[in-house]
Amino acid sequence: MSVASGTDGVLVDRYGRVARDLRVSLTDKCNLRCTYCMPAEGLPWLAGPELLTDEEVVRLVRVAVERLGVTEVRFTGGEPLIRPGLLGIVTAVAALEPRPRISLTTNGIGLDRLAPALREAGLDRVNVSLDTLDPARFTALTRRPRLDAVLAGLAGAAAAGLSPVKINSVLMRGVNEDEAPALLRFAVDHDYQLRIIEQMPLDAQHGWDRETMVTAEEILASLRTVFDLSPDPAERGAAPAETWLVDGGPARVGVIASVTRPFCGDCDRTRLTADGQVRACLFATEESDLRAALRAGTDDDELARRWRTAMWGKRAGHGIDDPTFLQPTRPMSAIGG
C-alpha cells in the first residue's frame, strides 16, 4: 500500500493502526518539579513565539477532528491548567462537529477553582497525577508542599461532574513503592479510578533505569496483599491500562505497563506538542512540524495531508527493549502525556 492510499482520510499507519485519540500539549511549563520529570530548577521553557496560539491549537484540533477522524482529545502539559486560554480552547473544541470527547491530564493544583468552568466549557473528565498520600513524601517528590491542593482538586473535579475522575500514579523503588494499596483504598473510598503507571524513560535527567523500575507484576502483587483482583471482563480495546475488578467490582484498578507489557500493537494515539510538532509515538525521536506550515499560510487540506504522512511513518513499537533504543531528547513535560 502506498503512502497516498494508506493515509487517505484517517490517521492510519503502515501497520493498520488508526489514530483516533489526540493528545495536545498546551504548555511545557509546570508548577511542580517532580523528581522523575525535571530538575529542581526547572527546564529551558519554550519561548512565547514558539508556542501555538490559542487559535492555532483550535485550528489544528479542528483539522484532526473534521478531516482525520479523531474522536478523543486530551489536553496535557506540562501543566495545562496554567495555560491562560484553556477555557476558550475547550469551549471551541467542544463546539466542533462531530464533537470529540474531551479530557485533561493535570496535577490538580487549582482544579477545585476551575472545575465548574471547565465542565461548563465542555470538558468531560480529568486525570489527576498523584503519587503519594503522605505530605512529606509529596513535598520530597514534587519539591512543593501542595498535597492539600491536589486533594482539593480531585474533590472539586468530582463535585463538578468531571467523571470518571482518574488518578495517575507512578511508583518508584525506595520512594513510594509501598503505597499501591493505600492509593487504591483512597481511590475506592472516593469513587475515583486509580491507574498505576510503570515509570518510563522520559525524564529530563535521563536517569531512568529499568533495573530499578517497579514493574506491573510487582504492582499487582502489592495490591493483592490487601485486595482481591480479578480480570476485568470489559473489552480493553486501545486503552493503555489493563484493568482488574477490585474485590469483585464494581470498582476497578488499572496498570499501565508501557515497559514490561507494551501495548503498541493497539495504539490509537497521535500527539501534538505545544510548539506544533506532530509525534507519532511518545518515544519517537523524530517530529513533523505543522506550526511552520500553518504560519506559512498552508490550507487545511495540506495540513491534514502532512499529518497523515507523519503518522504513516509510525514505528511498530517503542523499542525500549532494543539495544539501540534512544531516549527521546524531549522529556515528558515537553511532549505531553
mmCIF file of C-alpha atoms in Angstrom:
data_model
loop_
_atom_site.group_PDB
_atom_site.id
_atom_site.type_symbol
_atom_site.label_atom_id
_atom_site.label_comp_id
_atom_site.label_asym_id
_atom_site.label_seq_id
_atom_site.Cartn_x
_atom_site.Cartn_y
_atom_site.Cartn_z
ATOM 1 C CA MET A 1 0.000 0.000 0.000
ATOM 2 C CA SER A 2 1.312 3.384 -0.934
ATOM 3 C CA VAL A 3 1.580 6.303 1.436
ATOM 4 C CA ALA A 4 -1.070 8.149 -0.575
ATOM 5 C CA SER A 5 -3.672 5.396 -0.373
ATOM 6 C CA GLY A 6 -2.660 4.311 3.097
ATOM 7 C CA THR A 7 -3.150 7.756 4.550
ATOM 8 C CA ASP A 8 -6.331 8.755 2.770
ATOM 9 C CA GLY A 9 -8.888 10.263 5.156
ATOM 10 C CA VAL A 10 -7.723 8.962 8.527
ATOM 11 C CA LEU A 11 -4.506 8.746 10.503
ATOM 12 C CA VAL A 12 -3.546 5.204 9.612
ATOM 13 C CA ASP A 13 -0.007 3.823 9.748
ATOM 14 C CA ARG A 14 1.673 1.136 7.682
ATOM 15 C CA TYR A 15 0.696 -1.483 10.292
ATOM 16 C CA GLY A 16 -3.004 -0.693 10.004
ATOM 17 C CA ARG A 17 -3.381 1.142 13.303
ATOM 18 C CA VAL A 18 -5.751 4.118 13.161
ATOM 19 C CA ALA A 19 -5.160 7.088 15.461
ATOM 20 C CA ARG A 20 -8.432 8.343 16.949
ATOM 21 C CA ASP A 21 -7.032 9.767 20.196
ATOM 22 C CA LEU A 22 -5.217 13.118 20.029
ATOM 23 C CA ARG A 23 -3.036 14.289 22.925
ATOM 24 C CA VAL A 24 -2.434 18.058 22.820
ATOM 25 C CA SER A 25 0.249 19.663 24.994
ATOM 26 C CA LEU A 26 -0.711 23.246 25.814
ATOM 27 C CA THR A 27 2.491 24.227 27.624
ATOM 28 C CA ASP A 28 5.821 22.734 28.663
ATOM 29 C CA LYS A 29 5.751 24.649 31.967
ATOM 30 C CA CYS A 30 4.655 23.181 35.283
ATOM 31 C CA ASN A 31 4.146 24.456 38.828
ATOM 32 C CA LEU A 32 5.608 21.287 40.342
ATOM 33 C CA ARG A 33 9.118 19.861 39.993
ATOM 34 C CA CYS A 34 8.579 16.108 40.224
ATOM 35 C CA THR A 35 11.918 14.371 40.647
ATOM 36 C CA TYR A 36 11.215 11.804 37.906
ATOM 37 C CA CYS A 37 10.263 14.510 35.415
ATOM 38 C CA MET A 38 12.526 17.552 35.737
ATOM 39 C CA PRO A 39 15.322 19.080 37.834
ATOM 40 C CA ALA A 40 14.594 21.361 40.782
ATOM 41 C CA GLU A 41 15.448 24.486 38.808
ATOM 42 C CA GLY A 42 13.069 23.578 36.010
ATOM 43 C CA LEU A 43 13.955 23.434 32.319
ATOM 44 C CA PRO A 44 14.599 25.896 29.487
ATOM 45 C CA TRP A 45 10.973 26.700 28.640
ATOM 46 C CA LEU A 46 9.706 27.299 25.139
ATOM 47 C CA ALA A 47 9.740 30.979 24.205
ATOM 48 C CA GLY A 48 6.348 32.604 23.722
ATOM 49 C CA PRO A 49 6.542 32.893 19.906
ATOM 50 C CA GLU A 50 7.374 29.186 19.679
ATOM 51 C CA LEU A 51 4.106 28.185 21.319
ATOM 52 C CA LEU A 52 0.985 27.670 19.296
ATOM 53 C CA THR A 53 -1.532 30.425 19.899
ATOM 54 C CA ASP A 54 -4.987 29.506 21.169
ATOM 55 C CA GLU A 55 -6.371 29.956 17.668
ATOM 56 C CA GLU A 56 -3.648 27.748 16.168
ATOM 57 C CA VAL A 57 -4.332 24.994 18.715
ATOM 58 C CA VAL A 58 -8.032 25.051 17.910
ATOM 59 C CA ARG A 59 -7.412 25.058 14.170
ATOM 60 C CA LEU A 60 -5.148 22.016 14.306
ATOM 61 C CA VAL A 61 -7.566 20.161 16.567
ATOM 62 C CA ARG A 62 -10.356 21.031 14.112
ATOM 63 C CA VAL A 63 -8.307 19.572 11.244
ATOM 64 C CA ALA A 64 -7.783 16.407 13.291
ATOM 65 C CA VAL A 65 -11.458 16.053 14.173
ATOM 66 C CA GLU A 66 -13.117 17.143 10.941
ATOM 67 C CA ARG A 67 -10.671 15.735 8.396
ATOM 68 C CA LEU A 68 -8.711 12.974 10.126
ATOM 69 C CA GLY A 69 -11.261 11.061 12.178
ATOM 70 C CA VAL A 70 -10.056 11.964 15.674
ATOM 71 C CA THR A 71 -12.798 11.283 18.247
ATOM 72 C CA GLU A 72 -10.979 11.928 21.534
ATOM 73 C CA VAL A 73 -8.926 14.965 22.517
ATOM 74 C CA ARG A 74 -6.901 15.128 25.716
ATOM 75 C CA PHE A 75 -5.178 18.318 26.800
ATOM 76 C CA THR A 76 -1.888 17.883 28.632
ATOM 77 C CA GLY A 77 1.234 19.826 29.581
ATOM 78 C CA GLY A 78 3.455 20.489 31.372
ATOM 79 C CA GLU A 79 0.531 21.633 33.431
ATOM 80 C CA PRO A 80 -2.415 22.626 31.211
ATOM 81 C CA LEU A 81 -4.269 24.493 33.972
ATOM 82 C CA ILE A 82 -1.661 27.254 33.814
ATOM 83 C CA ARG A 83 -2.450 27.940 30.136
ATOM 84 C CA PRO A 84 -4.321 31.296 30.214
ATOM 85 C CA GLY A 85 -6.563 30.432 27.265
ATOM 86 C CA LEU A 86 -7.559 26.944 28.432
ATOM 87 C CA LEU A 87 -11.262 27.665 28.895
ATOM 88 C CA GLY A 88 -11.574 29.240 25.460
ATOM 89 C CA ILE A 89 -9.758 26.331 23.823
ATOM 90 C CA VAL A 90 -12.029 23.769 25.495
ATOM 91 C CA THR A 91 -15.121 25.768 24.533
ATOM 92 C CA ALA A 92 -14.048 25.924 20.873
ATOM 93 C CA VAL A 93 -13.165 22.215 20.692
ATOM 94 C CA ALA A 94 -16.467 21.245 22.323
ATOM 95 C CA ALA A 95 -18.257 23.140 19.538
ATOM 96 C CA LEU A 96 -16.666 21.053 16.772
ATOM 97 C CA GLU A 97 -18.769 18.685 14.672
ATOM 98 C CA PRO A 98 -18.634 15.823 15.272
ATOM 99 C CA ARG A 99 -17.966 16.705 18.920
ATOM 100 C CA PRO A 100 -14.961 14.814 20.293
ATOM 101 C CA ARG A 101 -14.749 13.518 23.851
ATOM 102 C CA ILE A 102 -12.568 15.974 25.752
ATOM 103 C CA SER A 103 -10.378 15.205 28.747
ATOM 104 C CA LEU A 104 -7.451 16.774 30.561
ATOM 105 C CA THR A 105 -4.418 15.469 32.441
ATOM 106 C CA THR A 106 -3.369 17.718 35.325
ATOM 107 C CA ASN A 107 -1.509 17.781 38.623
ATOM 108 C CA GLY A 108 -4.723 19.071 40.167
ATOM 109 C CA ILE A 109 -3.443 22.344 41.606
ATOM 110 C CA GLY A 110 -6.170 24.915 41.070
ATOM 111 C CA LEU A 111 -8.614 22.348 39.696
ATOM 112 C CA ASP A 112 -11.072 22.922 42.552
ATOM 113 C CA ARG A 113 -11.436 26.522 41.390
ATOM 114 C CA LEU A 114 -11.506 25.826 37.642
ATOM 115 C CA ALA A 115 -13.513 22.591 37.516
ATOM 116 C CA PRO A 116 -17.016 24.147 37.308
ATOM 117 C CA ALA A 117 -15.988 26.478 34.467
ATOM 118 C CA LEU A 118 -14.189 23.675 32.633
ATOM 119 C CA ARG A 119 -17.264 21.483 32.898
ATOM 120 C CA GLU A 120 -19.416 24.332 31.591
ATOM 121 C CA ALA A 121 -16.968 24.857 28.714
ATOM 122 C CA GLY A 122 -17.370 21.238 27.643
ATOM 123 C CA LEU A 123 -14.642 19.235 29.396
ATOM 124 C CA ASP A 124 -15.854 15.681 30.007
ATOM 125 C CA ARG A 125 -13.379 14.308 32.535
ATOM 126 C CA VAL A 126 -9.910 14.588 34.097
ATOM 127 C CA ASN A 127 -6.864 12.510 35.018
ATOM 128 C CA VAL A 128 -5.047 13.824 38.085
ATOM 129 C CA SER A 129 -1.447 12.874 38.856
ATOM 130 C CA LEU A 130 -0.943 11.775 42.476
ATOM 131 C CA ASP A 131 1.948 9.552 43.505
ATOM 132 C CA THR A 132 1.633 9.611 47.291
ATOM 133 C CA LEU A 133 -0.811 10.400 50.072
ATOM 134 C CA ASP A 134 1.938 11.237 52.540
ATOM 135 C CA PRO A 135 2.538 15.017 52.821
ATOM 136 C CA ALA A 136 6.267 14.686 53.499
ATOM 137 C CA ARG A 137 6.746 12.306 50.585
ATOM 138 C CA PHE A 138 4.682 14.545 48.337
ATOM 139 C CA THR A 139 6.897 17.503 49.156
ATOM 140 C CA ALA A 140 10.042 15.445 48.572
ATOM 141 C CA LEU A 141 8.744 14.073 45.256
ATOM 142 C CA THR A 142 7.358 17.302 43.811
ATOM 143 C CA ARG A 143 9.584 19.800 45.668
ATOM 144 C CA ARG A 144 6.394 21.665 46.565
ATOM 145 C CA PRO A 145 4.173 21.297 49.701
ATOM 146 C CA ARG A 146 0.932 21.166 47.714
ATOM 147 C CA LEU A 147 -0.706 17.830 48.557
ATOM 148 C CA ASP A 148 -3.756 19.531 50.066
ATOM 149 C CA ALA A 149 -4.247 21.479 46.836
ATOM 150 C CA VAL A 150 -4.173 18.293 44.754
ATOM 151 C CA LEU A 151 -6.680 16.550 47.032
ATOM 152 C CA ALA A 152 -8.929 19.608 46.819
ATOM 153 C CA GLY A 153 -8.630 19.492 43.045
ATOM 154 C CA LEU A 154 -9.750 15.871 42.954
ATOM 155 C CA ALA A 155 -12.757 16.640 45.131
ATOM 156 C CA GLY A 156 -13.602 19.694 43.037
ATOM 157 C CA ALA A 157 -13.480 17.709 39.813
ATOM 158 C CA ALA A 158 -15.827 15.078 41.203
ATOM 159 C CA ALA A 159 -18.216 17.721 42.514
ATOM 160 C CA ALA A 160 -18.294 19.408 39.098
ATOM 161 C CA GLY A 161 -19.189 16.141 37.366
ATOM 162 C CA LEU A 162 -15.892 15.619 35.548
ATOM 163 C CA SER A 163 -16.261 11.896 35.915
ATOM 164 C CA PRO A 164 -14.883 9.356 35.946
ATOM 165 C CA VAL A 165 -12.106 11.102 37.862
ATOM 166 C CA LYS A 166 -8.944 9.085 37.290
ATOM 167 C CA ILE A 167 -5.766 9.169 39.369
ATOM 168 C CA ASN A 168 -2.423 8.549 37.649
ATOM 169 C CA SER A 169 0.290 7.240 39.983
ATOM 170 C CA VAL A 170 3.920 6.364 39.327
ATOM 171 C CA LEU A 171 5.670 4.098 41.835
ATOM 172 C CA MET A 172 9.411 4.398 42.379
ATOM 173 C CA ARG A 173 11.608 1.920 44.168
ATOM 174 C CA GLY A 174 12.789 3.146 47.536
ATOM 175 C CA VAL A 175 10.462 6.133 47.347
ATOM 176 C CA ASN A 176 6.769 5.205 47.309
ATOM 177 C CA GLU A 177 6.588 1.606 46.082
ATOM 178 C CA ASP A 178 4.771 0.588 49.279
ATOM 179 C CA GLU A 179 1.821 2.913 48.660
ATOM 180 C CA ALA A 180 -0.090 0.989 45.987
ATOM 181 C CA PRO A 181 -2.685 -0.446 48.444
ATOM 182 C CA ALA A 182 -3.178 2.908 50.201
ATOM 183 C CA LEU A 183 -3.665 4.709 46.878
ATOM 184 C CA LEU A 184 -6.214 2.122 45.767
ATOM 185 C CA ARG A 185 -8.095 2.308 49.083
ATOM 186 C CA PHE A 186 -8.218 6.095 48.742
ATOM 187 C CA ALA A 187 -9.492 5.825 45.165
ATOM 188 C CA VAL A 188 -12.161 3.254 46.007
ATOM 189 C CA ASP A 189 -13.356 5.203 49.045
ATOM 190 C CA HIS A 190 -13.778 8.394 46.977
ATOM 191 C CA ASP A 191 -15.116 6.729 43.810
ATOM 192 C CA TYR A 192 -12.040 7.649 41.779
ATOM 193 C CA GLN A 193 -10.374 5.277 39.319
ATOM 194 C CA LEU A 194 -6.709 4.516 40.016
ATOM 195 C CA ARG A 195 -4.186 3.936 37.231
ATOM 196 C CA ILE A 196 -0.677 2.947 38.288
ATOM 197 C CA ILE A 197 1.927 3.592 35.608
ATOM 198 C CA GLU A 198 5.307 1.961 35.171
ATOM 199 C CA GLN A 199 7.986 4.644 35.215
ATOM 200 C CA MET A 200 9.107 5.338 31.654
ATOM 201 C CA PRO A 201 12.382 6.670 30.205
ATOM 202 C CA LEU A 202 11.089 10.200 29.709
ATOM 203 C CA ASP A 203 12.828 12.129 32.481
ATOM 204 C CA ALA A 204 14.788 15.256 31.635
ATOM 205 C CA GLN A 205 17.801 13.971 33.553
ATOM 206 C CA HIS A 206 17.923 10.684 31.558
ATOM 207 C CA GLY A 207 18.342 8.825 34.846
ATOM 208 C CA TRP A 208 15.755 6.103 34.191
ATOM 209 C CA ASP A 209 16.978 2.574 34.921
ATOM 210 C CA ARG A 210 14.903 -0.467 34.062
ATOM 211 C CA GLU A 211 16.586 -2.446 36.834
ATOM 212 C CA THR A 212 15.142 -0.141 39.473
ATOM 213 C CA MET A 213 11.718 0.344 37.866
ATOM 214 C CA VAL A 214 8.727 -1.016 39.787
ATOM 215 C CA THR A 215 7.119 -3.465 37.357
ATOM 216 C CA ALA A 216 3.485 -4.296 36.729
ATOM 217 C CA GLU A 217 3.950 -7.688 38.359
ATOM 218 C CA GLU A 218 5.281 -6.052 41.499
ATOM 219 C CA ILE A 219 2.452 -3.521 41.499
ATOM 220 C CA LEU A 220 -0.184 -6.236 41.230
ATOM 221 C CA ALA A 221 1.490 -8.350 43.905
ATOM 222 C CA SER A 222 1.451 -5.381 46.261
ATOM 223 C CA LEU A 223 -2.221 -4.651 45.587
ATOM 224 C CA ARG A 224 -3.132 -8.296 46.155
ATOM 225 C CA THR A 225 -1.780 -8.186 49.693
ATOM 226 C CA VAL A 226 -4.911 -6.177 50.551
ATOM 227 C CA PHE A 227 -7.417 -6.607 47.703
ATOM 228 C CA ASP A 228 -8.801 -9.420 45.613
ATOM 229 C CA LEU A 229 -8.173 -8.637 41.941
ATOM 230 C CA SER A 230 -9.929 -10.440 39.106
ATOM 231 C CA PRO A 231 -9.619 -9.820 35.352
ATOM 232 C CA ASP A 232 -11.950 -7.147 34.031
ATOM 233 C CA PRO A 233 -14.389 -8.781 31.591
ATOM 234 C CA ALA A 234 -14.829 -5.496 29.696
ATOM 235 C CA GLU A 235 -13.125 -5.223 26.315
ATOM 236 C CA ARG A 236 -9.821 -3.339 26.655
ATOM 237 C CA GLY A 237 -9.675 -2.075 23.105
ATOM 238 C CA ALA A 238 -6.929 0.515 22.625
ATOM 239 C CA ALA A 239 -6.898 1.591 26.277
ATOM 240 C CA PRO A 240 -3.369 1.761 27.691
ATOM 241 C CA ALA A 241 -4.462 0.390 31.072
ATOM 242 C CA GLU A 242 -5.032 -3.289 31.749
ATOM 243 C CA THR A 243 -7.782 -3.306 34.359
ATOM 244 C CA TRP A 244 -8.926 -5.550 37.183
ATOM 245 C CA LEU A 245 -12.088 -5.698 39.272
ATOM 246 C CA VAL A 246 -11.406 -4.804 42.909
ATOM 247 C CA ASP A 247 -12.986 -7.254 45.383
ATOM 248 C CA GLY A 248 -15.440 -8.362 42.727
ATOM 249 C CA GLY A 249 -16.307 -4.853 41.481
ATOM 250 C CA PRO A 250 -17.737 -2.502 40.541
ATOM 251 C CA ALA A 251 -14.517 -0.663 41.451
ATOM 252 C CA ARG A 252 -11.646 -1.171 39.033
ATOM 253 C CA VAL A 253 -7.909 -0.542 39.078
ATOM 254 C CA GLY A 254 -5.665 -0.234 36.056
ATOM 255 C CA VAL A 255 -1.968 -0.788 35.465
ATOM 256 C CA ILE A 256 -0.282 0.894 32.506
ATOM 257 C CA ALA A 257 2.709 -1.343 31.824
ATOM 258 C CA SER A 258 4.285 0.534 28.935
ATOM 259 C CA VAL A 259 7.665 -1.103 29.543
ATOM 260 C CA THR A 260 7.025 -4.720 30.571
ATOM 261 C CA ARG A 261 3.697 -5.272 28.776
ATOM 262 C CA PRO A 262 3.783 -2.868 25.825
ATOM 263 C CA PHE A 263 0.512 -2.287 24.001
ATOM 264 C CA CYS A 264 1.993 -0.701 20.884
ATOM 265 C CA GLY A 265 0.094 -3.050 18.579
ATOM 266 C CA ASP A 266 -3.213 -1.483 19.641
ATOM 267 C CA CYS A 267 -2.038 2.132 19.954
ATOM 268 C CA ASP A 268 -4.545 4.684 18.645
ATOM 269 C CA ARG A 269 -2.776 7.903 19.667
ATOM 270 C CA THR A 270 -1.296 10.861 17.858
ATOM 271 C CA ARG A 271 0.393 13.754 19.658
ATOM 272 C CA LEU A 272 0.716 17.481 19.125
ATOM 273 C CA THR A 273 3.322 19.353 21.151
ATOM 274 C CA ALA A 274 2.854 22.872 22.489
ATOM 275 C CA ASP A 275 5.076 24.200 19.693
ATOM 276 C CA GLY A 276 3.120 22.482 16.936
ATOM 277 C CA GLN A 277 5.070 19.293 16.276
ATOM 278 C CA VAL A 278 3.324 16.023 15.446
ATOM 279 C CA ARG A 279 4.706 12.998 17.244
ATOM 280 C CA ALA A 280 3.572 9.556 16.115
ATOM 281 C CA CYS A 281 4.736 7.933 19.368
ATOM 282 C CA LEU A 282 5.516 9.060 22.893
ATOM 283 C CA PHE A 283 9.026 7.662 22.397
ATOM 284 C CA ALA A 284 9.569 8.982 18.880
ATOM 285 C CA THR A 285 12.915 10.584 18.110
ATOM 286 C CA GLU A 286 11.531 12.493 15.134
ATOM 287 C CA GLU A 287 8.769 15.070 14.771
ATOM 288 C CA SER A 288 6.838 16.714 11.930
ATOM 289 C CA ASP A 289 6.446 20.488 12.038
ATOM 290 C CA LEU A 290 2.896 21.733 11.491
ATOM 291 C CA ARG A 291 3.479 25.128 13.085
ATOM 292 C CA ALA A 292 5.731 26.364 10.292
ATOM 293 C CA ALA A 293 3.306 25.149 7.640
ATOM 294 C CA LEU A 294 0.350 26.711 9.415
ATOM 295 C CA ARG A 295 2.088 30.076 9.793
ATOM 296 C CA ALA A 296 3.158 29.981 6.138
ATOM 297 C CA GLY A 297 -0.487 30.016 5.115
ATOM 298 C CA THR A 298 -0.951 26.315 4.383
ATOM 299 C CA ASP A 299 -4.609 25.347 3.952
ATOM 300 C CA ASP A 300 -6.398 22.692 5.996
ATOM 301 C CA ASP A 301 -6.214 20.044 3.277
ATOM 302 C CA GLU A 302 -2.434 20.302 3.150
ATOM 303 C CA LEU A 303 -2.141 20.319 6.965
ATOM 304 C CA ALA A 304 -4.192 17.132 7.037
ATOM 305 C CA ARG A 305 -2.033 15.561 4.340
ATOM 306 C CA ARG A 306 1.138 16.340 6.258
ATOM 307 C CA TRP A 307 -0.344 14.926 9.452
ATOM 308 C CA ARG A 308 -1.337 11.710 7.657
ATOM 309 C CA THR A 309 2.162 11.385 6.227
ATOM 310 C CA ALA A 310 3.683 11.836 9.683
ATOM 311 C CA MET A 311 1.528 9.056 11.118
ATOM 312 C CA TRP A 312 2.154 6.699 8.196
ATOM 313 C CA GLY A 313 5.780 6.502 9.322
ATOM 314 C CA LYS A 314 4.941 5.393 12.861
ATOM 315 C CA ARG A 315 7.132 2.536 14.050
ATOM 316 C CA ALA A 316 5.782 -0.857 15.067
ATOM 317 C CA GLY A 317 6.767 -0.351 18.711
ATOM 318 C CA HIS A 318 8.604 1.913 21.105
ATOM 319 C CA GLY A 319 11.686 -0.337 21.142
ATOM 320 C CA ILE A 320 12.627 0.177 24.801
ATOM 321 C CA ASP A 321 13.982 -3.381 24.916
ATOM 322 C CA ASP A 322 16.053 -2.884 21.772
ATOM 323 C CA PRO A 323 19.769 -2.367 22.479
ATOM 324 C CA THR A 324 19.694 0.558 20.040
ATOM 325 C CA PHE A 325 16.866 2.362 21.910
ATOM 326 C CA LEU A 326 17.494 6.059 22.375
ATOM 327 C CA GLN A 327 15.523 8.046 24.920
ATOM 328 C CA PRO A 328 13.708 10.982 23.288
ATOM 329 C CA THR A 329 15.527 14.293 23.622
ATOM 330 C CA ARG A 330 12.364 15.948 24.882
ATOM 331 C CA PRO A 331 11.207 14.968 28.381
ATOM 332 C CA MET A 332 7.597 14.117 29.166
ATOM 333 C CA SER A 333 6.870 17.681 30.270
ATOM 334 C CA ALA A 334 7.697 18.941 26.777
ATOM 335 C CA ILE A 335 5.992 16.092 24.883
ATOM 336 C CA GLY A 336 2.672 15.918 26.701
ATOM 337 C CA GLY A 337 1.289 12.850 28.434
#
